[in-house]
Structure formats: structure tokens, C-alpha cells
């Protein structure tokens, strides 16, 4: 330092050359350099700084630049604090002190926080003026620390005591005797304070497994003087094992060294810690052993923790994964996805299930379901993701979906077939059944359908064509074409009886099947993609085809659809065949029925007669109703309406018997009841297995400008008499039905009919016409007839028929016969 | 159709329509009942909506069977639509008709 003073270029400083320095400065520097304490001399107006070697560790890196520098510059960082002190010293000439200034001197190879008390004293020149400042630093680190430590421990103590949970104690290290607070003893299980407490007593309460450790800690503290702090288990007076925390500080300096300390029961905290450890352990186990791959990652997606399963599932090692992010394995991660997830799970506290696709190290991928939740791992905000491989489930799902689709398809097919069967079951004529077949197909199994039946005799094809219009309505057209104009595939299927399936149609194929340029254009417009032609085969004969066509490339026909269409076309074939047969049968029935009715109603002078006969709606079977009108004898006409039980040929045969018997007997017998009696007898003779019939037999005779009507009923509805005035009523008495009893009762009734009067005879097909559990009934018949006053016989029959049809909604279930006879003005012989 | 049997009495409780469609069924049931030779067969028509000539035939046959085999057939009259038919055919004079099943001795 002396060398430094000598070598410095002082002439360039305000102090000038050393030779010119005042004595007082030289003295001050001398004192400074001799001092064992860090000392500084600040001299002159600029307070040029000198210092000794002891100051170097305070100055540290400031040396040597700080030497001969103005103090204000050398200490610029503390000058705001000390500057005014220094100025005060210069002004007043009085020494001042700066206590416990924190500095970072170089110690143990680095800077270390230390505290110094600086004293600033005046340096006077030869004239006694203050010309500089003498600065001495005294290190106060130890005291400052001790004071702070003390303060802290006092605070701790006071906090602990205030909180009321800590016991405090003081142990005489020489005698082992202790004084303590009541809480201290209570911690060890004594509600009442013990008369005395010793170190041995204390050790006796320490859990045997911890005793040695605690005892060693005490010994060490006693030897080194260091503070004592430990946690251990104790066995309380009541035998309960508890955890305590204890703190002790040795205080020496007195003749009897003591240790002061605190003790606290920390069982609760320990348990909580143990619980945390256990739960962490449990989590760790769960995490590791989870069948799901488990990942913990931060909000940037960086993996923090992964389990073995996670590694296996992705084919990475744990180390590899821990250097990766979620985005490296999750394919479907969208930017901002985490933020959104985090917001959700932290707001709701609930885990969230998301689906994704994971990519393995080898690049392959698999579908996953991820349960993401907030992870409370103490490492800040993190997300726990449990990932389940959905490959199996997805496969199962898609298999299930496929099975469901098959089932739905099967159900649709069954419903289609069931519907088809139902709709085709009712009796239709050929044209209707073709139309209905074509209509059933579109749009359910085809966009376009042709039902084609080859007529054997005419070599003509009868067609029903159905297709969907743009407005989605289905149009059905009837057509005919000569056999040679039918497309070759259709003719081939009729010839072979084998179906034809064309799964995919190309242009070449279109050309090959088109029958004309126009046909080709139509096929193109339709956009034919796929078609099936099935044979219509019934009773071993193929009589036509159904062509199913699609223009939707996504719904081409295949083998499976073919089997459905074949099934359908078998049903359709049967229905169409039946309708052909039905057409013939109906024709036969009509002929037979007509043979049972008078070919022509004979003209009766003065009587206007109209008949209606409705055989079973559009029936194919011969019904049991009949009527007859014949001249039984001169001037006596017999009018008969009857109903034979049953339908068909058997009924027709009985009808025939009844009709002929009546005709025969009516000639001989005059009274209607007698005619019925002999008919009854004839029927019983025939013994027709309980079959019976009902008949109304009437005779009409001209009688002085009008007619006399005499009639009897054998179980038959009575006639209705309509007067010209509009009154209408049932007339006569009921009689026993015919063919069952050998002692029937019949009653003859007579009614006189004037011109304009009418009698209406009918069968129970009229009264029993039904709608929804209600029958037409006599009252409606009477009302309908009553409404016809003034009408002709034909008009009355027409009106009654109309009412009947209105009531039953068009078709009658049973036969119904109506016979109307009206007296007109005539000049006949009376 | 319900068949209720107690103490040699068989009650056939008919419902709906008795016509050509249900005729066979009733005839068969009657055949089975008659084979058991009950003293009394009750044809209960009170729940019947409709009867046509086929229905009549079955009832007439049951009645005829009763006369032949020596048991009784009692018919519980149904609604008007059913009674009407008995009236028109005078079967009301031939059959044993009662208004309700309880009035049968």
C-alpha cells in the first residue's frame, strides 16, 4: 500500500506532488496504514481516498481503482446514505457513526454478506480546519446475526406460545433437571403438571425405536453448542404413540449452561404427511399398474410422468417419452386444445373424456379414448391423461354396427315382403295385380320397375311400368308390346325361368340390351347402373318377368338383393297367377249366378219391376241370394226373393233346388204359406246337413185398378210397402226358416197396392251390410225407401243401392238382392 | 270364445262376429263340448256383435243336437242385431232363449 502511495501520479490530482502534502495528511495516512481495522482517509475538497490493506476485503473489486479516487465516486452506491454524514463531519467537525451497514466482503472464496459499523472522524489541517475525513470500519456481522436470530427465535417462540400448541422447556445441562410450561407435560400425556421433569424422564417417553437417535442429537448439541431440532415418536402417559417436534438452543455464558426449547405435538401433521405419502404411493402404484396408459404432462403438453403401459402402447422408452410432447403422439391435437381442456377441467373440477388417435414410434396409429383430469402432483399445473386403446372397442362397435345394419336390412326386407304379400293377397284382376306389383317395388327396392307378362294366346306382353318422378311421386303406366319388341334379357328369362343379375352396367352392355335407339336413349337418361330380371313362375310355368332397375351407383344389386327380389317375385307371380285364374273364375261364377236368376224379368202389365243383385261385392263365388218372378197361373204372378245359406257351388245347387221347387209348387198351390210348406218338406227330404234357406214368397194379382199382394215369409226379411203418399212400412209376419224344422209356421198376409204404391223385397245382405260394428238394419232400409215416393221402380232400386254402398263404404261383404215392384196406372182387366 | 265348465253345465261365451269366418270354430267347439255329454250347454251370445246365417246354422245345429241327444241347449240372447235374426226366422220360438246367463236354472 505504501508502494502504491509512492508510485501514484499525485501531481495530476488536486493534492499535487507528495512533497507538497501537509503534515496533517501525512500523519493521517500513516495512522491509517498502521491500523488493523479497515481504515480510509478522504482528503481535500474532493475527499481523495486512501486506505489500508485491512480495507481490501471490503473494497473487493473496487481496489485498486478506488485508490486516490474521490470518495464520492469510489462509493457512489452508498453515497446517498453516507454522503450527508460525511458532509456533516466536515461542516461541524464532529465525528459520526453509520451502524451495521451491509457489505459483501470477499470471504471463503466469494462474497459474503457482512455488516460493518463505520465511524467518520474529522481530519484537520495545520490551521485547525477540517480538511478531510478519517473512516474506520468495525465488522458487526456476528452481532447483527445473533440479534436477528434471537429476534427470529423470539418471534417463533412467541408465535408458538401464542398459538397455544407448544410447550416450552428449559433444561439444566449439568443436573438434567427441567422447568417447563403446563402444555409441555400435557403433550406427554399428563393433564396435571408433574412435580418434576428430567432429561431421563423425557428419554423414557421417547419411542424405543427413536430413543437412540434423539439421545445422540442431544449429545451432539451439548458438545458443539449447535441448536437442536428433531422429530420423533413419543409414548404418552396413556400409552398413545404421538409425534413431536422439538427445538433446543444452548445458552452458555452463565455458570450453569441451560438449553431452552420448545416442543410441539405434530401427530396431525405427521398423519397428514403419511396420508399424502400413502396417497402418493397409491397414485404411483395406480399410475404404474394402470391397465390404461397414463401420462402426466404440463400445459405445454410436455410429458412429466408416464407409466409402463404408456411406454408399451407407444413403443417408446420412458426416457424417450419424457423428452416428448403430447403433440408427438396424438394425431388429432388441435392448437389451443389444451388451453380449452384446462379451462374446462379446472373450472368444473371434472375429468373430461375425449377421443383421439395415437401414433406409435413405428408410425402406426390406433384410436384412443382419453380421460383427462387435473393432476394435483405439487408440480404446478399439470394434466393427467389416462389413455385407453379403443382398437378392440372400435372393431366391436363397427361389427355391432354392421350386425345392426344387417338386422335393419333384414327387417326392411321382411317388412317389404310382408307388405307385398298383404297387398297382393286381395283378389285383383290381372291389370290391377300387375300395377300393384310394379307400385310395390318403387322406390323401396328399385328406382324403376317393369312387370311383364306374356299373354300365351296373343303373344303380347302386358306391362306395368313404375318409376319415380322428380317430385318423388311414383307413376305407374300400363303398356303392351309384341313379343319381338321385348328386350332380349326379358325374353331369355321367360324362356329359361332363371333370374338375371347384372351388378354393373357399362355402355357396351346398354347397347346390347337396348331394343331401339329410343330405348337406348331412355336407358341413358335413366342412368341405368344395375338391374335384376326375375322370372314370374307359378305352377311350374314362367309367364313373365319383373325387371328391377337402379340408377344409384351406391345401391347396386348383388347376390343378397337378388334373393330378396326372387322371394318377392315368387309372391308376385302367385298373386298375378291367381288374378288370372280369378278373372276366369269370376267369369264362370257370373254365368252360373245368372243361370239362377231369371234371364229376363217378364213384363207384368201394370207393374214396374226393377231388380238389383250384388253378388258378394266383386265375388268370384256364387252367392246364395236369388230372386224370381214368374207367372204362376193365369193372372197370378209369383215374386220370390230368397237366401240360401253359404256360397259357392253347393249353395248354387241348393238355390237351384229351391227355385225349381218354388216354380213347381207355386203353380199348384195358391197360398204362399202352402208353397213354403212344401218347399220346407222338400228340403228336409234332401237332408242337406243342416243347410237352410229363407224365402219370401209372394203372389200378385191385378185387382180393380191396383194389385193384391199376398205373401208369406220363411225366415226372410219382410217386404216394405211404400205408399204413393210417402209412407213406408214393413208388412206381414215372420215365419220359420226353411229346411230345419218339420213343423214350421208360415203366415199369409195380404196387402192392397194402389197405383203409385210400391213393394220392396230384399235379402238380409241389405240389412246386414256393415260398417264398424254397425249394421244397415231395417230402419235404414225403410227410411231409404220412404225417401223414394214418386220415383220409378228403377229409381227406388238405384237409391237403395246407393244408400247401401254409401253406408258400407263401397263394397258389400255379402250378397244382396233387391226387387222393387211398383204399380203404375194401367187399364187392365180388373 | 271362452268355454266355462261347471257341474255338468258348459257355457260357451261368444264374442265378436259369428259368421262364415267363425262358424267352423264354433262348430268344432260345440262338437268337443257335446262329446263330453254335459246336461246343459249355454250359448252365451251377450258379447256377440253380429250373427249371420252361418252363425244361425251353428246354433240351429246345436239345438238339433240337443233334441237328438237329450241334453239342453240354452241361448243367451245377444244385442239387438242378434235378436233380430232370431225374430225374423222365428227361431225365437224354437230355441230356449234367455235374457241373461244368471236366469238359467
Short mmCIF file of N, CA, C and O in Angstrom, two decimals, chain A residues 432-473:
data_model
loop_
_atom_site.label_atom_id
_atom_site.label_comp_id
_atom_site.label_asym_id
_atom_site.label_seq_id
_atom_site.Cartn_x
_atom_site.Cartn_y
_atom_site.Cartn_z
N UNK A 432 -104.78 -55.04 -62.51
CA UNK A 432 -104.57 -54.47 -61.18
C UNK A 432 -103.38 -55.11 -60.47
O UNK A 432 -102.60 -54.42 -59.81
N UNK A 433 -103.26 -56.42 -60.60
CA UNK A 433 -102.18 -57.06 -59.87
C UNK A 433 -100.81 -56.70 -60.48
O UNK A 433 -99.83 -56.57 -59.77
N UNK A 434 -100.78 -56.49 -61.78
CA UNK A 434 -99.53 -56.05 -62.40
C UNK A 434 -99.16 -54.66 -61.88
O UNK A 434 -98.03 -54.39 -61.50
N UNK A 435 -100.16 -53.80 -61.89
CA UNK A 435 -99.94 -52.43 -61.44
C UNK A 435 -99.49 -52.40 -59.99
O UNK A 435 -98.56 -51.70 -59.61
N UNK A 436 -100.17 -53.17 -59.19
CA UNK A 436 -99.86 -53.14 -57.77
C UNK A 436 -98.46 -53.68 -57.52
O UNK A 436 -97.72 -53.17 -56.69
N UNK A 437 -98.10 -54.71 -58.25
CA UNK A 437 -96.75 -55.26 -58.12
C UNK A 437 -95.70 -54.20 -58.46
O UNK A 437 -94.75 -53.98 -57.72
N UNK A 438 -95.93 -53.52 -59.58
CA UNK A 438 -94.98 -52.51 -60.01
C UNK A 438 -94.89 -51.38 -58.99
O UNK A 438 -93.81 -50.87 -58.70
N UNK A 439 -96.02 -51.04 -58.41
CA UNK A 439 -96.05 -49.94 -57.45
C UNK A 439 -95.32 -50.30 -56.15
O UNK A 439 -94.65 -49.48 -55.54
N UNK A 440 -95.43 -51.58 -55.77
CA UNK A 440 -94.78 -52.03 -54.53
C UNK A 440 -93.25 -51.90 -54.61
O UNK A 440 -92.59 -51.68 -53.61
N UNK A 441 -92.73 -52.07 -55.80
CA UNK A 441 -91.28 -52.16 -55.97
C UNK A 441 -90.59 -50.79 -55.86
O UNK A 441 -89.54 -50.66 -55.25
N UNK A 442 -91.22 -49.79 -56.43
CA UNK A 442 -90.61 -48.45 -56.48
C UNK A 442 -91.18 -47.59 -55.35
O UNK A 442 -92.40 -47.54 -55.20
N UNK A 443 -90.40 -46.91 -54.55
CA UNK A 443 -88.94 -46.82 -54.63
C UNK A 443 -88.23 -47.76 -53.66
O UNK A 443 -87.04 -47.63 -53.45
N UNK A 444 -88.95 -48.72 -53.07
CA UNK A 444 -88.33 -49.47 -51.99
C UNK A 444 -87.15 -50.34 -52.43
O UNK A 444 -86.16 -50.40 -51.74
N UNK A 445 -87.30 -51.02 -53.56
CA UNK A 445 -86.18 -51.88 -53.97
C UNK A 445 -85.68 -51.56 -55.38
O UNK A 445 -84.78 -52.24 -55.87
N UNK A 446 -86.27 -50.56 -56.00
CA UNK A 446 -85.77 -50.19 -57.32
C UNK A 446 -86.21 -48.76 -57.62
O UNK A 446 -87.15 -48.26 -57.03
N UNK A 447 -85.47 -48.14 -58.54
CA UNK A 447 -85.89 -46.82 -58.97
C UNK A 447 -86.85 -46.93 -60.16
O UNK A 447 -87.55 -46.00 -60.48
N UNK A 448 -86.80 -48.11 -60.76
CA UNK A 448 -87.58 -48.30 -61.98
C UNK A 448 -87.94 -49.77 -62.06
O UNK A 448 -87.11 -50.62 -61.74
N UNK A 449 -89.17 -50.07 -62.42
CA UNK A 449 -89.59 -51.47 -62.42
C UNK A 449 -90.52 -51.73 -63.60
O UNK A 449 -91.36 -50.91 -63.94
N UNK A 450 -90.33 -52.89 -64.21
CA UNK A 450 -91.26 -53.31 -65.25
C UNK A 450 -91.77 -54.70 -64.90
O UNK A 450 -90.99 -55.61 -64.69
N UNK A 451 -93.09 -54.81 -64.76
CA UNK A 451 -93.69 -56.13 -64.59
C UNK A 451 -94.22 -56.51 -65.96
O UNK A 451 -94.96 -55.75 -66.58
N UNK A 452 -93.80 -57.67 -66.40
CA UNK A 452 -94.01 -58.04 -67.80
C UNK A 452 -94.66 -59.42 -67.84
O UNK A 452 -94.10 -60.38 -67.32
N UNK A 453 -95.83 -59.50 -68.42
CA UNK A 453 -96.50 -60.80 -68.52
C UNK A 453 -96.78 -61.11 -69.99
O UNK A 453 -97.34 -60.28 -70.71
N UNK A 454 -96.33 -62.28 -70.38
CA UNK A 454 -96.52 -62.68 -71.78
C UNK A 454 -97.86 -63.41 -71.91
O UNK A 454 -98.09 -64.43 -71.27
N UNK A 455 -98.73 -62.86 -72.73
CA UNK A 455 -100.03 -63.49 -72.96
C UNK A 455 -99.82 -64.64 -73.95
O UNK A 455 -99.31 -64.43 -75.06
N UNK A 456 -100.22 -65.83 -73.54
CA UNK A 456 -99.95 -67.00 -74.36
C UNK A 456 -100.63 -66.94 -75.72
O UNK A 456 -100.03 -67.22 -76.75
N UNK A 457 -101.90 -66.52 -75.64
CA UNK A 457 -102.67 -66.60 -76.88
C UNK A 457 -102.30 -65.50 -77.87
O UNK A 457 -102.17 -65.73 -79.06
N UNK A 458 -102.05 -64.29 -77.35
CA UNK A 458 -101.84 -63.16 -78.27
C UNK A 458 -100.36 -62.91 -78.58
O UNK A 458 -100.05 -62.11 -79.44
N UNK A 459 -99.46 -63.60 -77.83
CA UNK A 459 -98.02 -63.31 -77.95
C UNK A 459 -97.72 -61.84 -77.72
O UNK A 459 -96.84 -61.26 -78.31
N UNK A 460 -98.50 -61.25 -76.85
CA UNK A 460 -98.27 -59.86 -76.48
C UNK A 460 -97.78 -59.81 -75.05
O UNK A 460 -98.16 -60.63 -74.23
N UNK A 461 -96.95 -58.83 -74.80
CA UNK A 461 -96.52 -58.60 -73.42
C UNK A 461 -97.38 -57.53 -72.82
O UNK A 461 -97.55 -56.47 -73.42
N UNK A 462 -97.93 -57.81 -71.65
CA UNK A 462 -98.66 -56.76 -70.93
C UNK A 462 -97.71 -56.25 -69.85
O UNK A 462 -97.14 -57.02 -69.09
N UNK A 463 -97.56 -54.97 -69.78
CA UNK A 463 -96.56 -54.38 -68.89
C UNK A 463 -97.21 -53.44 -67.89
O UNK A 463 -98.17 -52.74 -68.21
N UNK A 464 -96.63 -53.45 -66.74
CA UNK A 464 -96.89 -52.34 -65.81
C UNK A 464 -95.52 -51.77 -65.49
O UNK A 464 -94.63 -52.50 -65.06
N UNK A 465 -95.35 -50.49 -65.76
CA UNK A 465 -94.05 -49.84 -65.57
C UNK A 465 -94.19 -48.82 -64.45
O UNK A 465 -95.10 -48.00 -64.48
N UNK A 466 -93.32 -48.90 -63.47
CA UNK A 466 -93.38 -47.88 -62.42
C UNK A 466 -92.02 -47.22 -62.28
O UNK A 466 -90.99 -47.85 -62.48
N UNK A 467 -92.04 -45.96 -62.00
CA UNK A 467 -90.79 -45.22 -61.81
C UNK A 467 -91.09 -43.99 -60.96
O UNK A 467 -92.24 -43.59 -60.81
N UNK A 468 -90.01 -43.46 -60.43
CA UNK A 468 -90.17 -42.32 -59.55
C UNK A 468 -90.02 -41.04 -60.35
O UNK A 468 -89.07 -40.89 -61.11
N UNK A 469 -90.95 -40.14 -60.18
CA UNK A 469 -90.83 -38.86 -60.87
C UNK A 469 -89.95 -37.93 -60.06
O UNK A 469 -89.56 -38.25 -58.94
N UNK A 470 -89.68 -36.79 -60.63
CA UNK A 470 -88.79 -35.87 -59.94
C UNK A 470 -89.34 -35.41 -58.60
O UNK A 470 -88.61 -35.16 -57.66
N UNK A 471 -90.67 -35.27 -58.55
CA UNK A 471 -91.27 -34.82 -57.29
C UNK A 471 -91.46 -35.99 -56.33
O UNK A 471 -92.17 -35.88 -55.34
N UNK A 472 -90.80 -37.13 -56.66
CA UNK A 472 -90.78 -38.33 -55.82
C UNK A 472 -92.08 -39.11 -55.82
O UNK A 472 -92.20 -40.13 -55.14
N UNK A 473 -93.08 -38.64 -56.55
CA UNK A 473 -94.28 -39.45 -56.66
C UNK A 473 -93.95 -40.61 -57.60
O UNK A 473 -93.03 -40.53 -58.42
#
